[in-house]
Amino acid sequence: MRATTTTDNGAAETPYNGAADPRSNGAAGRKARFIDAVAFEWIKISTVRSTWWTLFAAAFITISIGAFAGSGADAGSEADSVLREIFVGLPIGQLAICLFGALAATSEYGTGSIRSTFTAVPKRPRLLAAKALVVFAVSLVTGLLISFATYTAGTLSLGAAVAPPELSDGAVLRAVVGGGCYLGVLGVFALLVGLVLRASAGAITACVGLTFILPLMFHALSSLGDLLLKWWPTEAGQQVLHVVPTDTRLAPLAGLGWFVVCTLLALALVTSRVTRRDA
């Protein structure tokens, strides 16, 4: 059975699909499984218009800036320099990914539907794992598409005298694929911020501060700022975009790995917090 309900202000809520609802045991009377929770989360996320608008915004911003920056690359530039110019829009485009991840959590708190979600999936660790998996999968696929599209648009806009970074170069391929992986992890990172703060405005503001404003402020702190930037999770994750590693930062794969570890630790802490408190 599939039905659509509306909130008090007339906005459509997520359609109900009995086959995908984890509370539904089906004809065979089987117990709800993790895959049922994943399907439940996918239906909720995929039927919200803001999901696709924010992902489109991330793609449009990053690809457009990449094409524009590529056209201004200097002749004789090294592959690392050219690729950095092409991906210069990623720090701005990543804010849209943060918006997507945060809203995946806060929109349910805003409408009050989180109570129905907790009723549907009483085991909150299972619910949060399913939610994180869906957000990661959507962010990862979107991130990879954005990364390769930005690379393509940027290299096509390069001047005739500029040597394009080739994907046949392992470091270049690692940077392009790594850019998509970074955005995938960032989506989960933003989801966790939303689960902690539970308010859209606060979560979005916090994501902007954590990924954009604070790193800018660290640049003004001299040697202490360098240390903070080296280990700051989002800054460490962005090192994967560098063809040539930076001496004062973590190595590309190590930086992305550190971002993943920090996000997983945060997921464990947030899961414990959400499990203990009321909706």
XYZ file of C-alpha atoms in Angstrom:
279
model
C 0.000 0.000 0.000
C 1.319 3.465 -0.872
C -0.102 6.671 0.566
C 1.044 10.250 0.860
C 0.392 12.425 3.888
C 0.724 16.154 4.259
C 1.969 18.342 7.086
C -0.005 21.183 8.631
C 1.460 23.657 6.173
C 0.444 21.515 3.207
C 3.926 20.223 2.341
C 3.976 16.641 1.158
C 5.740 14.168 3.394
C 7.492 10.993 2.309
C 5.155 8.524 0.579
C 4.476 5.393 2.616
C 5.445 2.117 1.020
C 4.353 -0.838 3.067
C 6.667 -3.220 1.257
C 9.680 -1.123 2.193
C 8.593 -0.134 5.720
C 10.765 -1.976 8.253
C 7.689 -2.423 10.452
C 6.048 -4.569 7.763
C 6.841 -8.272 8.172
C 5.325 -9.164 4.823
C 3.351 -12.247 3.884
C 6.040 -14.591 5.178
C 6.117 -12.848 8.560
C 9.896 -12.426 8.425
C 11.653 -10.124 10.833
C 12.809 -6.687 9.673
C 16.368 -6.711 8.350
C 19.062 -4.097 7.869
C 18.316 -4.034 4.145
C 14.701 -3.073 4.970
C 15.961 -0.083 6.961
C 18.210 0.879 4.043
C 15.261 0.704 1.627
C 13.172 2.769 4.064
C 15.861 5.475 4.226
C 16.353 5.492 0.450
C 12.623 6.082 -0.133
C 12.616 9.011 2.292
C 15.702 10.666 0.806
C 14.878 10.047 -2.855
C 11.342 11.456 -2.609
C 12.413 14.811 -1.149
C 12.941 17.484 -3.831
C 15.641 19.282 -1.867
C 17.863 16.210 -2.219
C 18.170 16.554 -5.960
C 18.306 20.366 -5.956
C 21.219 20.441 -3.516
C 23.118 17.762 -5.431
C 22.487 19.613 -8.684
C 23.787 22.799 -7.056
C 26.959 20.997 -5.963
C 27.520 19.732 -9.490
C 26.724 23.005 -11.225
C 28.948 25.121 -8.965
C 31.966 22.822 -9.026
C 31.853 22.034 -12.748
C 31.209 25.647 -13.810
C 34.043 27.035 -11.715
C 36.318 24.238 -12.912
C 35.668 25.050 -16.565
C 36.215 28.755 -15.973
C 39.410 28.186 -13.966
C 40.766 25.780 -16.563
C 40.498 28.408 -19.263
C 42.767 30.651 -17.211
C 45.522 28.107 -16.519
C 49.013 29.324 -17.421
C 51.040 27.702 -20.181
C 53.809 25.473 -18.881
C 52.079 24.747 -15.567
C 52.702 21.382 -13.932
C 49.933 18.786 -13.739
C 49.461 19.408 -10.005
C 49.012 23.152 -10.539
C 46.581 22.668 -13.428
C 44.489 20.147 -11.515
C 44.339 22.431 -8.474
C 42.987 25.215 -10.660
C 40.396 22.910 -12.217
C 39.156 21.794 -8.780
C 39.268 25.261 -7.236
C 35.472 25.267 -7.027
C 35.309 22.138 -4.870
C 35.457 24.000 -1.508
C 32.351 25.948 -2.572
C 30.576 23.004 -4.180
C 31.175 20.910 -1.076
C 28.881 23.230 0.861
C 25.965 21.875 -1.178
C 26.964 18.335 -0.216
C 27.005 19.495 3.409
C 23.509 20.894 2.911
C 22.311 17.554 1.559
C 23.819 15.568 4.421
C 22.561 17.910 7.129
C 19.017 18.065 5.713
C 18.897 14.252 5.553
C 18.780 14.415 9.360
C 17.250 17.756 10.294
C 14.275 17.629 7.911
C 12.812 14.742 9.916
C 13.250 16.604 13.188
C 11.683 19.698 11.651
C 8.503 17.900 10.562
C 8.364 15.593 13.574
C 8.483 12.520 11.335
C 11.568 11.330 13.215
C 9.200 9.819 15.810
C 7.583 7.675 13.131
C 11.045 6.699 11.898
C 12.108 5.578 15.376
C 8.875 3.626 15.677
C 9.445 1.970 12.322
C 13.032 1.052 13.220
C 13.208 0.729 17.030
C 16.867 -0.279 16.952
C 18.454 3.131 16.541
C 21.996 1.916 15.759
C 20.550 -0.029 12.821
C 18.572 3.024 11.710
C 21.565 5.381 11.864
C 23.807 2.866 10.089
C 21.229 2.581 7.292
C 20.826 6.359 7.089
C 24.602 6.866 6.983
C 24.982 4.186 4.292
C 22.340 5.756 2.043
C 23.755 9.267 2.484
C 27.265 7.970 1.783
C 26.167 6.070 -1.334
C 24.291 9.069 -2.773
C 27.123 11.471 -1.914
C 29.765 9.103 -3.289
C 28.044 8.535 -6.628
C 27.324 12.257 -6.943
C 30.875 13.101 -5.895
C 32.422 10.786 -8.478
C 30.193 12.190 -11.225
C 31.075 15.743 -10.162
C 34.780 14.945 -9.960
C 35.045 13.356 -13.401
C 32.735 15.952 -14.981
C 34.797 18.774 -13.463
C 38.001 17.176 -14.710
C 36.529 16.793 -18.199
C 35.128 20.331 -18.347
C 38.341 21.793 -16.956
C 40.690 19.973 -19.315
C 38.523 20.770 -22.339
C 38.709 24.469 -21.472
C 42.514 24.514 -21.178
C 44.433 26.668 -23.621
C 46.290 25.039 -26.501
C 49.644 25.683 -24.819
C 48.633 24.033 -21.524
C 49.381 20.329 -21.101
C 46.311 18.645 -19.593
C 46.791 16.306 -16.605
C 46.271 12.791 -17.959
C 44.218 10.125 -16.206
C 46.838 7.623 -17.328
C 49.005 9.209 -14.632
C 48.240 7.272 -11.455
C 48.530 10.363 -9.250
C 46.049 12.289 -11.410
C 43.578 9.387 -11.436
C 43.931 9.052 -7.671
C 43.190 12.754 -7.252
C 40.073 12.661 -9.439
C 38.665 9.484 -7.871
C 39.708 10.695 -4.432
C 37.789 13.922 -4.919
C 34.586 11.932 -5.341
C 35.387 9.767 -2.311
C 36.047 12.886 -0.234
C 32.579 14.233 -1.072
C 31.065 10.860 -0.176
C 32.576 10.936 3.316
C 31.704 14.633 3.671
C 28.018 13.825 3.181
C 28.111 11.484 6.195
C 30.089 14.055 8.191
C 27.329 16.625 7.565
C 24.649 14.049 8.416
C 26.245 13.573 11.839
C 26.291 17.320 12.452
C 22.576 17.392 11.619
C 21.822 14.510 13.989
C 23.574 16.308 16.843
C 22.064 19.767 16.312
C 18.660 18.615 14.930
C 17.932 22.073 13.471
C 18.552 22.869 9.797
C 19.839 26.417 10.289
C 22.210 25.412 13.077
C 23.501 22.324 11.270
C 24.140 24.174 8.010
C 25.902 26.991 9.857
C 28.041 24.491 11.750
C 28.988 22.677 8.530
C 30.023 25.939 6.886
C 32.100 26.813 9.925
C 33.761 23.412 10.201
C 34.591 22.964 6.522
C 35.173 26.511 5.331
C 35.481 29.265 7.950
C 37.643 27.573 10.591
C 40.268 26.364 8.077
C 40.507 29.927 6.755
C 41.051 31.197 10.282
C 43.783 28.617 10.902
C 45.860 30.194 8.123
C 46.308 33.263 10.339
C 47.775 31.259 13.256
C 51.283 30.672 11.856
C 52.869 27.397 13.026
C 49.900 26.469 15.230
C 47.634 26.997 12.240
C 49.777 24.666 10.128
C 49.462 21.960 12.773
C 45.700 22.404 13.011
C 45.318 22.364 9.227
C 47.408 19.197 8.996
C 45.081 17.246 11.279
C 41.767 19.015 10.670
C 39.579 16.212 9.215
C 38.131 18.004 6.181
C 41.436 19.673 5.283
C 43.243 16.342 5.607
C 40.656 14.718 3.344
C 41.147 17.347 0.648
C 44.826 16.420 0.366
C 43.767 13.534 -1.852
C 43.197 16.146 -4.591
C 46.901 16.994 -4.712
C 48.966 15.247 -7.361
C 52.135 16.223 -5.504
C 51.913 15.876 -1.679
C 52.377 19.011 0.440
C 55.259 18.861 2.912
C 53.305 20.429 5.781
C 50.198 18.257 5.361
C 49.358 14.565 5.503
C 49.983 12.442 2.413
C 46.990 12.279 0.040
C 45.701 8.800 0.901
C 46.685 9.141 4.554
C 44.729 12.399 4.745
C 41.611 10.843 3.230
C 42.027 7.859 5.546
C 42.236 10.172 8.558
C 39.021 11.894 7.487
C 37.315 8.492 7.209
C 38.551 7.438 10.665
C 37.361 10.703 12.243
C 33.956 10.337 10.581
C 33.563 6.729 11.766
C 34.501 7.713 15.315
C 31.982 10.553 15.147
C 29.355 8.111 13.855
C 29.924 5.866 16.878
C 29.646 8.801 19.287
C 26.547 10.237 17.608
C 24.898 6.794 17.545
C 25.455 6.482 21.285
C 24.059 9.970 21.862
C 20.950 9.492 19.696
C 20.271 6.087 21.287
C 20.212 7.594 24.777
C 18.046 10.674 24.143
C 14.439 11.191 23.127
C 13.388 12.161 19.588
